[in-house]
CSV table of N, CA, C and O in Angstrom, one decimal:
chain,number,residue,atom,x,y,z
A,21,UNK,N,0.8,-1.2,0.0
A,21,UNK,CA,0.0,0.0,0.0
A,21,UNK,C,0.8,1.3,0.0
A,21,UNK,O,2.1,1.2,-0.1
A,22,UNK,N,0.2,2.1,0.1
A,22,UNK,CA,1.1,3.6,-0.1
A,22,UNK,C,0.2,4.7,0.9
A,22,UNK,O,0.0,5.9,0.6
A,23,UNK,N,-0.2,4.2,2.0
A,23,UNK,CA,-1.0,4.8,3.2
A,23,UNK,C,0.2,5.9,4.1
A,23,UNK,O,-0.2,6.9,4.7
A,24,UNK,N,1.4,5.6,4.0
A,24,UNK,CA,2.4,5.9,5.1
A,24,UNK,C,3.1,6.8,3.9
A,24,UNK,O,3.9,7.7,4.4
A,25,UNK,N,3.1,6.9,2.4
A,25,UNK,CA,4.2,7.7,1.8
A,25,UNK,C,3.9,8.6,1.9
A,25,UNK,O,2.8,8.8,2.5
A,26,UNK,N,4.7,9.6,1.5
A,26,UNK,CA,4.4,11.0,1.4
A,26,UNK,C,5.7,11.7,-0.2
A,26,UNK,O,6.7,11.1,-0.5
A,27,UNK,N,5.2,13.0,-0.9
A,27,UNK,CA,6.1,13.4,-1.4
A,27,UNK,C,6.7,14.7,-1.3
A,27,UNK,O,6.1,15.7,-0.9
A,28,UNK,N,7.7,14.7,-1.5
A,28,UNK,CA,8.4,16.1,-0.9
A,28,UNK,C,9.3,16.2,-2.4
A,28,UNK,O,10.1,15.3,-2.8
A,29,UNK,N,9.0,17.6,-2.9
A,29,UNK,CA,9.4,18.2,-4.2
A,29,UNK,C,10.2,19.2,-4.1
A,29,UNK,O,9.8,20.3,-4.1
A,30,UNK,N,11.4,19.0,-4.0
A,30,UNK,CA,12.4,20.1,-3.5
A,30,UNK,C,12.3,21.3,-5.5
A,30,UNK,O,12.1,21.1,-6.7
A,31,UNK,N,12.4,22.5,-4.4
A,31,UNK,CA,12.9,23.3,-6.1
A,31,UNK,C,11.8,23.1,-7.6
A,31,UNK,O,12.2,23.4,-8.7
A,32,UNK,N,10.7,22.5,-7.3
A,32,UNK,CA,9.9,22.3,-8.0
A,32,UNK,C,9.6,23.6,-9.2
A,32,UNK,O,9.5,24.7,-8.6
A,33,UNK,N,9.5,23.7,-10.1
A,33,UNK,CA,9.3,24.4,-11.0
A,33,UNK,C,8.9,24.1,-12.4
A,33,UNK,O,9.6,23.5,-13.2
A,34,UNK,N,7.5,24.7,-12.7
A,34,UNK,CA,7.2,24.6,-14.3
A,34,UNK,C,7.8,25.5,-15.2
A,34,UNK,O,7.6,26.7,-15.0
A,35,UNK,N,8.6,25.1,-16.2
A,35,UNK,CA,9.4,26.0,-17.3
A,35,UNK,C,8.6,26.1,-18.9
A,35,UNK,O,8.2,25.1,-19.5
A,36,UNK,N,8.6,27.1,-19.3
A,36,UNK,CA,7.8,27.5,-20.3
A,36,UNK,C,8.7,27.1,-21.8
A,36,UNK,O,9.9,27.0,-21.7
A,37,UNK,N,8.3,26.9,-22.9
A,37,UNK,CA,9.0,26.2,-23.8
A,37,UNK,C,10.0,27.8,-24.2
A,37,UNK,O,10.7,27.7,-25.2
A,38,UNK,N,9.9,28.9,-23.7
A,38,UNK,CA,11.1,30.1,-23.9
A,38,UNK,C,11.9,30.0,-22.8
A,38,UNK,O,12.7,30.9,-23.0
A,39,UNK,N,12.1,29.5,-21.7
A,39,UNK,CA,12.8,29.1,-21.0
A,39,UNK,C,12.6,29.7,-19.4
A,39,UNK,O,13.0,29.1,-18.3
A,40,UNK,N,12.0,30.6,-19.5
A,40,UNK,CA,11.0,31.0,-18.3
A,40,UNK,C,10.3,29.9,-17.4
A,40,UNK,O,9.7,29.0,-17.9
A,41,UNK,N,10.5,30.3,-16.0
A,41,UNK,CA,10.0,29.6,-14.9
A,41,UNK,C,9.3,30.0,-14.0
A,41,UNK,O,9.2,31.2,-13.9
A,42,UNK,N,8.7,29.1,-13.2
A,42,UNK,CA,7.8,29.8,-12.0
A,42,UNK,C,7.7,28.5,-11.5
A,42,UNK,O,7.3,27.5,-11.9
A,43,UNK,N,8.2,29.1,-10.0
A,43,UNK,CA,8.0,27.9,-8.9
A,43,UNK,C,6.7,27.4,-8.5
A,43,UNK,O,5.8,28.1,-8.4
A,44,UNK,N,6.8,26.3,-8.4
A,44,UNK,CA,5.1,25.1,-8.3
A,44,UNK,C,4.9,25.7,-7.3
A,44,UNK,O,3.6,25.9,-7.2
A,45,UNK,N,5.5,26.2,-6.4
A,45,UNK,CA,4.9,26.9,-4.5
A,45,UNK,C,4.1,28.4,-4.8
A,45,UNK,O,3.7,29.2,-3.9
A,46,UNK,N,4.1,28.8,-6.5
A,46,UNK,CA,3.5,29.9,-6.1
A,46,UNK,C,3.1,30.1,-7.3
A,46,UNK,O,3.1,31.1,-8.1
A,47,UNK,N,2.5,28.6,-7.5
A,47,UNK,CA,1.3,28.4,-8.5
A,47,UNK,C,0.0,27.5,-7.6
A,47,UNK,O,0.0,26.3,-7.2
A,48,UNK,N,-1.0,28.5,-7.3
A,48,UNK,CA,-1.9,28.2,-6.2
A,48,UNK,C,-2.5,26.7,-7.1
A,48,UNK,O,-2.8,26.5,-8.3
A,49,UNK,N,-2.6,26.0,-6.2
A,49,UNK,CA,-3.8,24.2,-6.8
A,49,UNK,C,-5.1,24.5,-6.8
A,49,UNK,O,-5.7,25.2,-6.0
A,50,UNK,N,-5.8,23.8,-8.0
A,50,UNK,CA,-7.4,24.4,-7.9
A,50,UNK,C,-7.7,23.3,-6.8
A,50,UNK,O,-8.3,23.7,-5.8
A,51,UNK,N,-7.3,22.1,-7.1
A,51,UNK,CA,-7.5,21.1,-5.9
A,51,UNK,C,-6.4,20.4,-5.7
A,51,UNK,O,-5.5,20.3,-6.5
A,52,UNK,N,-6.3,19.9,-4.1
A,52,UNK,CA,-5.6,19.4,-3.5
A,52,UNK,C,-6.1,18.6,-2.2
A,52,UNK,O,-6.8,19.0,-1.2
A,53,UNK,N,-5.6,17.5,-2.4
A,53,UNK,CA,-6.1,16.5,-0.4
A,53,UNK,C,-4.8,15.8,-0.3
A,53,UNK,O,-3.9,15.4,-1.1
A,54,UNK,N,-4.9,15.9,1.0
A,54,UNK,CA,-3.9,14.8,1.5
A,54,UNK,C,-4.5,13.9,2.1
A,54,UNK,O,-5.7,14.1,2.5
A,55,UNK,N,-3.7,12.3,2.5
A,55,UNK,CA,-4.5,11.7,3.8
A,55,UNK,C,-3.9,11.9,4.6
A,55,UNK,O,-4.0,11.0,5.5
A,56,UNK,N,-3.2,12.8,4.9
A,56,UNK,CA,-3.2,13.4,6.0
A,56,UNK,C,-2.3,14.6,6.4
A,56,UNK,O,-1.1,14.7,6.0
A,57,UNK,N,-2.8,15.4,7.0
A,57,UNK,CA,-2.6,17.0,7.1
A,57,UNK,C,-3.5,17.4,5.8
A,57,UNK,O,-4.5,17.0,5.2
A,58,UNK,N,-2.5,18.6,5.4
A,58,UNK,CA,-2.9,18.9,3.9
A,58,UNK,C,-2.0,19.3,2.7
A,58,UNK,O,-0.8,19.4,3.1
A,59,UNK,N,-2.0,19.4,1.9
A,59,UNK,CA,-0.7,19.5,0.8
A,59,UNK,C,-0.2,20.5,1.4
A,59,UNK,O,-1.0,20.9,2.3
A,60,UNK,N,1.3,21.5,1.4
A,60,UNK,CA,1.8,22.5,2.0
A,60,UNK,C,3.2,22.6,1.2
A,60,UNK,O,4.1,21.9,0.8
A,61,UNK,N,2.8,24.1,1.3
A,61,UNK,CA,4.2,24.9,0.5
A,61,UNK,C,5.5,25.3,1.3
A,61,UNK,O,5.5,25.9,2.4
A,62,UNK,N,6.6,24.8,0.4
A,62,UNK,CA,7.9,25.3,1.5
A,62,UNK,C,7.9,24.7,3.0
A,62,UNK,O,8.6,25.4,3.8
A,63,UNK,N,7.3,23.9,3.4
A,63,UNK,CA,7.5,23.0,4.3
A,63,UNK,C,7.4,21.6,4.5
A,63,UNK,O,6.9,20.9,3.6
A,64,UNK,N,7.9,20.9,5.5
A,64,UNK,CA,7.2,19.8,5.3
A,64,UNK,C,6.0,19.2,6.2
A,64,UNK,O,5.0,20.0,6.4
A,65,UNK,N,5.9,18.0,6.7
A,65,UNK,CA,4.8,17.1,7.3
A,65,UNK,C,5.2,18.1,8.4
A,65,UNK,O,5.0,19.2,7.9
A,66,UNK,N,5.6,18.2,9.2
A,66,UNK,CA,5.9,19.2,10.5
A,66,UNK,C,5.8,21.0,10.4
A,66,UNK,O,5.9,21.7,11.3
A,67,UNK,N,5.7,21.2,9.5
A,67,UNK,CA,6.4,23.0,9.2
A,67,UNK,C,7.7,23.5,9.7
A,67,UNK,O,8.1,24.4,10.4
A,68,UNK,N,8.3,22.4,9.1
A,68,UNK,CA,9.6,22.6,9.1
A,68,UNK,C,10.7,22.5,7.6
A,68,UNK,O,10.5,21.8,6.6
A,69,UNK,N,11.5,23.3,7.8
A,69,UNK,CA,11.9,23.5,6.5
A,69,UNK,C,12.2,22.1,5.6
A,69,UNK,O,12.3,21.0,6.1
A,70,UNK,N,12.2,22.3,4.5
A,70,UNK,CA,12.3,21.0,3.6
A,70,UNK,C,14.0,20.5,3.6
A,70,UNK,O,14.7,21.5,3.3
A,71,UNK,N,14.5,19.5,3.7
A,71,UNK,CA,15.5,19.0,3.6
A,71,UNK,C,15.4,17.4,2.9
A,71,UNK,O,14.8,16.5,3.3
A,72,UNK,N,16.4,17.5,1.7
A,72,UNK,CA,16.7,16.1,0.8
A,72,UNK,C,18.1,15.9,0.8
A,72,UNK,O,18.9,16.6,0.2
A,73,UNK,N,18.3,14.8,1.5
A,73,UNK,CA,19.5,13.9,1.2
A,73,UNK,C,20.6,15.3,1.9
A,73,UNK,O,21.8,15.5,1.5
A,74,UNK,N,20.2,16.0,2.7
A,74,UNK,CA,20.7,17.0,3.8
A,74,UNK,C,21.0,18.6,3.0
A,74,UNK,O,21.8,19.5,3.3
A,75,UNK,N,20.3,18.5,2.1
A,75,UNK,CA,20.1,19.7,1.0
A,75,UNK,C,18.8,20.4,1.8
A,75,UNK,O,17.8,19.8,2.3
A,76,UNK,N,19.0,22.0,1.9
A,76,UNK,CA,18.3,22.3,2.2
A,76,UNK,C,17.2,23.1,1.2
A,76,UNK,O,17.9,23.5,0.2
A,77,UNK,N,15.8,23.3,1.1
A,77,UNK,CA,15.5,23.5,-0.3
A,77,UNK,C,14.0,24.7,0.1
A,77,UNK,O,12.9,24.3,0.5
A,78,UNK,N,14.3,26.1,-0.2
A,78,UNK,CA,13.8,27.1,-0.3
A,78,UNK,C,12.2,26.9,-0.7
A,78,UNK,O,11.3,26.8,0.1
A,79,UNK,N,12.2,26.9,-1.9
A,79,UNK,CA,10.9,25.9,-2.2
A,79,UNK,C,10.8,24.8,-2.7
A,79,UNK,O,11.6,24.1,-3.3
A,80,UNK,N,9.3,24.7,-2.3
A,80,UNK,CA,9.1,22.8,-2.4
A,80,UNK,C,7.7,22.7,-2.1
A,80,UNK,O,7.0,23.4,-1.4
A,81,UNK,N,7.3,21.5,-2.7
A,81,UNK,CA,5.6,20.8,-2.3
A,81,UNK,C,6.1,19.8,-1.4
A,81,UNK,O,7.2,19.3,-1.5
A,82,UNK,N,5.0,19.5,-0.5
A,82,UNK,CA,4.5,18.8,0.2
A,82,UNK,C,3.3,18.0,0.3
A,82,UNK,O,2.3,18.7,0.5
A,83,UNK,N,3.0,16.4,0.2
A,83,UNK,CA,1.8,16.1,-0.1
A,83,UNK,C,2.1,14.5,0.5
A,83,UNK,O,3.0,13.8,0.0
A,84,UNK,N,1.4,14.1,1.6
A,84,UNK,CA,0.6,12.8,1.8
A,84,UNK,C,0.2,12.2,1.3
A,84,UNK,O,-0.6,12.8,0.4
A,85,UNK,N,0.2,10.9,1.4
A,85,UNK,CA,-0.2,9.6,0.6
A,85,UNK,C,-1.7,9.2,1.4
A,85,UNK,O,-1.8,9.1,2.6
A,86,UNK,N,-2.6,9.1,0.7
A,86,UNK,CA,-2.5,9.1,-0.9
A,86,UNK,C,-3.4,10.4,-0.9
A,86,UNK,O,-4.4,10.6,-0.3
A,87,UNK,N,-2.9,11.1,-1.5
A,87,UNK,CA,-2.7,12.4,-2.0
A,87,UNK,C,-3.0,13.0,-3.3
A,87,UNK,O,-2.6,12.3,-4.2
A,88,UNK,N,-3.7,14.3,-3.8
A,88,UNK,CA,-3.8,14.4,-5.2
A,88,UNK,C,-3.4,16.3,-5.5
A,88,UNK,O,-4.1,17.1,-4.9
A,89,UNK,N,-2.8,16.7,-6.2
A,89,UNK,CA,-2.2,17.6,-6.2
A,89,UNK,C,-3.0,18.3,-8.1
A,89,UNK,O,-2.5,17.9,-9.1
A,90,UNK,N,-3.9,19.2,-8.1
A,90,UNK,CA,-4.5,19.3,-9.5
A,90,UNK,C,-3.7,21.0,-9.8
A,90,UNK,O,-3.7,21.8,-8.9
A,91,UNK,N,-3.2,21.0,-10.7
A,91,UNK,CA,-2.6,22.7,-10.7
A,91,UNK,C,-3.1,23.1,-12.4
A,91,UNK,O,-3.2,22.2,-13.3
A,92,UNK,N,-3.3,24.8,-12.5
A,92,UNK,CA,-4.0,25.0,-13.8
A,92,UNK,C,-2.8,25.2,-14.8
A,92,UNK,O,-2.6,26.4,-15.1
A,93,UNK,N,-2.0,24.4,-15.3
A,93,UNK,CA,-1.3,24.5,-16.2
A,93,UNK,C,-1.6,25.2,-17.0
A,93,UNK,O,-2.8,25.2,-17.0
A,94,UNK,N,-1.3,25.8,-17.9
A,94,UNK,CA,-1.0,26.3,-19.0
A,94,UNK,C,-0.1,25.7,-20.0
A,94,UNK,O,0.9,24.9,-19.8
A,95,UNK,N,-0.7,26.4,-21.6
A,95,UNK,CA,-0.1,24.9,-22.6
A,95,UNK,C,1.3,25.4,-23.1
A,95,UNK,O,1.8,24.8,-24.0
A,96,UNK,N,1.9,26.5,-22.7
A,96,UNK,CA,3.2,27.0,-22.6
A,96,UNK,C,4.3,26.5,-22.0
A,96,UNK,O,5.5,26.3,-22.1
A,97,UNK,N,2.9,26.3,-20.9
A,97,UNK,CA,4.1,25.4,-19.6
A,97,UNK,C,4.1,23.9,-19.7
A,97,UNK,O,3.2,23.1,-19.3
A,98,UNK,N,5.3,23.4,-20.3
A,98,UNK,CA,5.4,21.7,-20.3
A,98,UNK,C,6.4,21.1,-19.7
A,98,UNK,O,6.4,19.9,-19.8
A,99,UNK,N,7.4,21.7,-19.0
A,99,UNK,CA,8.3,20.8,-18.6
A,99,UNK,C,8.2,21.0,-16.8
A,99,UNK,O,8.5,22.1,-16.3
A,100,UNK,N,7.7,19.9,-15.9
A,100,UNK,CA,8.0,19.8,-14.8
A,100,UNK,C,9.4,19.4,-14.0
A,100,UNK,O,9.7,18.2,-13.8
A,101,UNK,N,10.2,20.6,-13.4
A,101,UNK,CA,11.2,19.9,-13.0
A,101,UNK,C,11.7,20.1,-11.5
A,101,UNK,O,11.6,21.1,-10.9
A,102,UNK,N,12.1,18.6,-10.7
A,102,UNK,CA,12.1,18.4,-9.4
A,102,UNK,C,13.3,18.4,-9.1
A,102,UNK,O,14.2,18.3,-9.9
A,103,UNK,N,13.6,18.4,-7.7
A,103,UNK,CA,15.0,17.6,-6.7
A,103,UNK,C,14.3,16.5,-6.0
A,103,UNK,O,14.9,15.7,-5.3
């Protein structure tokens, strides 16, 4: 099962095919749940800052399993890129 995962998106960002970016943390979700807490920006399951593999990471998503994260893309914007 996947009841206990969670995902943590360090540096998340959608890039525009001119090479323009904007961070996923400050692209509001039309919908979002978690099972448990609720999706959260720049932090993690605690509100505490996000850290990967001892990387500390400014922005980032946060989201519990099982979890659904819906954001209004735009058809400019195609490439999703993570840590």
């Amino acid at each position: 099962g996947s009841d206990y995962d969670q995902a943590v998106w360090g540096n998340a960002r959608l890039i525009a095919a001119d090479g323009s970016s904007v961070w996923l943390d400050e692209v509001p979700f039309e919908y979002g749940v978690a099972g448990w807490a609720k999706p959260k920006m720049n932090v993690n399951a605690y509100d505490h800052e996000i850290f990967i593999a001892g990387k500390e990471y400014q922005h980032g998503v946060f989201c519990h399993a099982n979890g659904t994260l819906v954001y209004p893309v735009k058809v400019n914007m195609y490439v999703l890129k993570l840590k």
